XYZ file of N, CA and C in Angstrom:
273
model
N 68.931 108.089 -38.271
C 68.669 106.885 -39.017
C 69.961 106.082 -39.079
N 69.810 105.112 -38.401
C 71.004 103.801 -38.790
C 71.142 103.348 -40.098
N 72.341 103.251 -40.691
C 72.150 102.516 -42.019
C 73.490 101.692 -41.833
N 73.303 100.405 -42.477
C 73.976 99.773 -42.773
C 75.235 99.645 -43.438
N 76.577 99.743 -43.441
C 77.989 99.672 -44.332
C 78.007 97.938 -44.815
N 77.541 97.715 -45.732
C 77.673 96.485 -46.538
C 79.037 96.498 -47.411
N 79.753 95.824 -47.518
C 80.953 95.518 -47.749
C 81.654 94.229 -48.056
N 82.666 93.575 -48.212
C 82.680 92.046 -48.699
C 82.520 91.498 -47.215
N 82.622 91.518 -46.169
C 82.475 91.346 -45.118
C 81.903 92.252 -43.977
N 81.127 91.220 -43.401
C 79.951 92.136 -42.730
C 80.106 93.232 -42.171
N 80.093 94.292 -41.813
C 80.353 95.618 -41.034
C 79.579 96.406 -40.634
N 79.154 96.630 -39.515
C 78.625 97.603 -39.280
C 79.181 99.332 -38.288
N 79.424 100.440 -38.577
C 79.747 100.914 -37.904
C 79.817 102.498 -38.328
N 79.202 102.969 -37.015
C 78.985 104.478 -37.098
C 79.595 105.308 -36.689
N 80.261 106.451 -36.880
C 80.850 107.375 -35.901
C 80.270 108.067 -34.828
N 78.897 108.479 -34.872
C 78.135 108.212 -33.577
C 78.328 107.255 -32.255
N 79.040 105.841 -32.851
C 79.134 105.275 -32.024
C 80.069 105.102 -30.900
N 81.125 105.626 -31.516
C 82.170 106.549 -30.512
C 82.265 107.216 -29.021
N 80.843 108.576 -29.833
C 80.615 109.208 -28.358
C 79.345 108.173 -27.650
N 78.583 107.016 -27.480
C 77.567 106.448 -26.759
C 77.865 106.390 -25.386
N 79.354 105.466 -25.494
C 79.790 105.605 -24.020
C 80.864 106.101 -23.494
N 80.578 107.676 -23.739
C 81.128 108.384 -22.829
C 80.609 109.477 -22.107
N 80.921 109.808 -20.981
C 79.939 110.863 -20.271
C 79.251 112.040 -21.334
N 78.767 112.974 -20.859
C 78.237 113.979 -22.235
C 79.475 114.724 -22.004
N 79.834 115.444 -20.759
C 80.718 116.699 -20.262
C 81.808 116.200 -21.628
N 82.180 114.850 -21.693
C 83.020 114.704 -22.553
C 83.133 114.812 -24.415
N 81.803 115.173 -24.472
C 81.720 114.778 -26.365
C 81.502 116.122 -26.398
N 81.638 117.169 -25.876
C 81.938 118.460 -27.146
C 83.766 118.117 -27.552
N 84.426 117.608 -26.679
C 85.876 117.609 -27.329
C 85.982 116.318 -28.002
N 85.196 115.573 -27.909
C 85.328 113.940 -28.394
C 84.630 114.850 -29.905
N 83.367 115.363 -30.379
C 83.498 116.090 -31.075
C 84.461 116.789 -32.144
N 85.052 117.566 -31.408
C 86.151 118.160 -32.406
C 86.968 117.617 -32.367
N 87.584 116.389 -31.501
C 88.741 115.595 -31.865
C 88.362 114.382 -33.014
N 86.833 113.932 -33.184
C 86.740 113.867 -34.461
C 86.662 114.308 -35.627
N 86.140 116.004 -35.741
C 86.094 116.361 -36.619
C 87.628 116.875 -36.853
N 88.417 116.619 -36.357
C 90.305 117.323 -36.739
C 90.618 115.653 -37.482
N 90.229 115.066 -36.745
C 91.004 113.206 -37.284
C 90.230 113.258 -39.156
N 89.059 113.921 -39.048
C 88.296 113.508 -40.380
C 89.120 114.650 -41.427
N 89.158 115.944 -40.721
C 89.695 116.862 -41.555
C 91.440 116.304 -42.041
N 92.055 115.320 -41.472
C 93.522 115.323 -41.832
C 93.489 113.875 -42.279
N 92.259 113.298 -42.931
C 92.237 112.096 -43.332
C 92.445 112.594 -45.295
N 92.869 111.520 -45.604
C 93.118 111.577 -47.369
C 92.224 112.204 -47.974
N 92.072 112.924 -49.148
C 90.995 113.979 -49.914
C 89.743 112.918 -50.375
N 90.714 111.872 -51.411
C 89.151 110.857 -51.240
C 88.276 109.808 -49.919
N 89.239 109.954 -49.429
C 88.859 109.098 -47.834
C 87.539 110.054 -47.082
N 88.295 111.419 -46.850
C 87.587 111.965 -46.056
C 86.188 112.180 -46.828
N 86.278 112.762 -48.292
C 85.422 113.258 -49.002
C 84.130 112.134 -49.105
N 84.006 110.890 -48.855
C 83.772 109.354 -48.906
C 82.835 109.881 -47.864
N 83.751 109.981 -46.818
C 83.267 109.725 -45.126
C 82.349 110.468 -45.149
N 82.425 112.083 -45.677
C 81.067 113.158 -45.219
C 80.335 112.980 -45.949
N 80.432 112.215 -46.831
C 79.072 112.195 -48.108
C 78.651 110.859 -47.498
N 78.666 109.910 -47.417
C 78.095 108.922 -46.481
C 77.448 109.186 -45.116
N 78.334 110.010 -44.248
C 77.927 110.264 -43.020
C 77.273 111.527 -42.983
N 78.014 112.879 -43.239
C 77.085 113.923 -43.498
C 75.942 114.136 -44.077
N 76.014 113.979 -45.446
C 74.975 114.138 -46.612
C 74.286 112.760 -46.502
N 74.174 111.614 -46.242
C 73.779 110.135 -45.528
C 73.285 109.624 -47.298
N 74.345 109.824 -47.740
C 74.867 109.201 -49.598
C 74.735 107.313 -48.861
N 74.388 106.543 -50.081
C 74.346 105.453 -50.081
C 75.820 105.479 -50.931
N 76.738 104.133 -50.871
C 77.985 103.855 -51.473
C 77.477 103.975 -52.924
N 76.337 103.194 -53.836
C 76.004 103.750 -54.948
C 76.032 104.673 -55.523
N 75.612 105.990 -54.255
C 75.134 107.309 -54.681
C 76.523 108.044 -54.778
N 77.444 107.961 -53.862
C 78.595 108.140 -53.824
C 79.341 107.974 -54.714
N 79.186 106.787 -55.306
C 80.457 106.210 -56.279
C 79.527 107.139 -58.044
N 78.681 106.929 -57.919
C 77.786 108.211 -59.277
C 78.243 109.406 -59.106
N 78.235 110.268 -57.819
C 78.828 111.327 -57.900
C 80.383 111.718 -57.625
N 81.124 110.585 -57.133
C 82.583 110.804 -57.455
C 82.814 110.108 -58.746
N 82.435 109.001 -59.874
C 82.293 108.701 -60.863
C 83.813 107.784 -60.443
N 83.212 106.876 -59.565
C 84.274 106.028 -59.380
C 83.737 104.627 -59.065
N 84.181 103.399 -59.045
C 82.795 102.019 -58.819
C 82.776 101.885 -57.410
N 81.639 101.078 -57.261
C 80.925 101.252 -55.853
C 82.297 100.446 -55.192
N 82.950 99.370 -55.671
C 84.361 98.722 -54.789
C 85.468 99.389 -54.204
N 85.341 100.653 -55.226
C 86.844 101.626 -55.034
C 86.119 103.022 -53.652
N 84.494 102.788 -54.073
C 83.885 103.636 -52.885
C 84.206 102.835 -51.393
N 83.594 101.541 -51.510
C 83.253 100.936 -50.126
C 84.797 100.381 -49.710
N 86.043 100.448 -50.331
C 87.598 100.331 -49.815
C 87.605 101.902 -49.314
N 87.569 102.929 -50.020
C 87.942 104.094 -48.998
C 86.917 104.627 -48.041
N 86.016 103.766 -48.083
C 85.354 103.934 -46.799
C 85.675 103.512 -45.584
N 86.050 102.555 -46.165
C 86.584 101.041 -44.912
C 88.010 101.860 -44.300
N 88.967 102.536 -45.180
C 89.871 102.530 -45.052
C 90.365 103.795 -44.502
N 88.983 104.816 -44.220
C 88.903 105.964 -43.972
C 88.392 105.747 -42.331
N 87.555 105.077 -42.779
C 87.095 104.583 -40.670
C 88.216 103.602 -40.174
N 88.992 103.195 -40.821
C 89.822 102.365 -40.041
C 90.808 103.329 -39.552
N 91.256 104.059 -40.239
C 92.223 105.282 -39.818
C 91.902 106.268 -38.494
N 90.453 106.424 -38.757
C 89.466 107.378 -37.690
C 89.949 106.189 -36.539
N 89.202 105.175 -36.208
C 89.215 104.146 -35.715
C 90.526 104.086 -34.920
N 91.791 103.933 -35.697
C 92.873 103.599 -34.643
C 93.651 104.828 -34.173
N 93.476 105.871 -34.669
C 93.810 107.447 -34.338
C 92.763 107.687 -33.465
N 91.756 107.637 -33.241
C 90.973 107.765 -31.875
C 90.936 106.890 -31.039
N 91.147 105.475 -30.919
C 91.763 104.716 -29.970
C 92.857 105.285 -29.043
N 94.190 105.582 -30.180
C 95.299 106.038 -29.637
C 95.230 107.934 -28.728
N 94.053 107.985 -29.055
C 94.047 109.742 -28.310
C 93.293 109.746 -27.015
């Protein structure tokens, strides 16, 4: 299921979308070279990322169960894929 990252500016973007275009032979390591980038991302960053992406938490649902507001959710979201984002560029 696709879902949407709504944010003050439009965004859309999945970590799925990563491995689309690349051969398959290549995404068991495209794989774990994401899951090492997510594991050495910040405690609330990462924790953000798998409850959104893993557990497929809405930023609402997220920000209720870290008991933090949905603005301070959808910045370390942003700020958690931007990190993923230019650390997997650079690898």
């Amino acid at each position: 299921m696709n879902r949407k990252i709504e944010k003050e500016g439009e965004m859309e973007f999945r970590l799925w979308r990563w491995a689309t275009y690349r051969p398959h032979e290549e995404l068991a390591g495209l794989k774990a070279q994401v899951r090492a980038e997510v594991v050495s991302l910040r405690a609330l960053e990462r924790e953000v990322i798998l409850q959104h992406f893993w557990e497929d938490l809405t930023i609402p649902e997220i920000a209720h169960c870290m008991g933090l507001s949905e603005k301070s959710v959808g910045k370390l979201l942003e700020m958690g894929l931007s990190t993923l984002k230019r650390r997997l560029a650079q690898a």
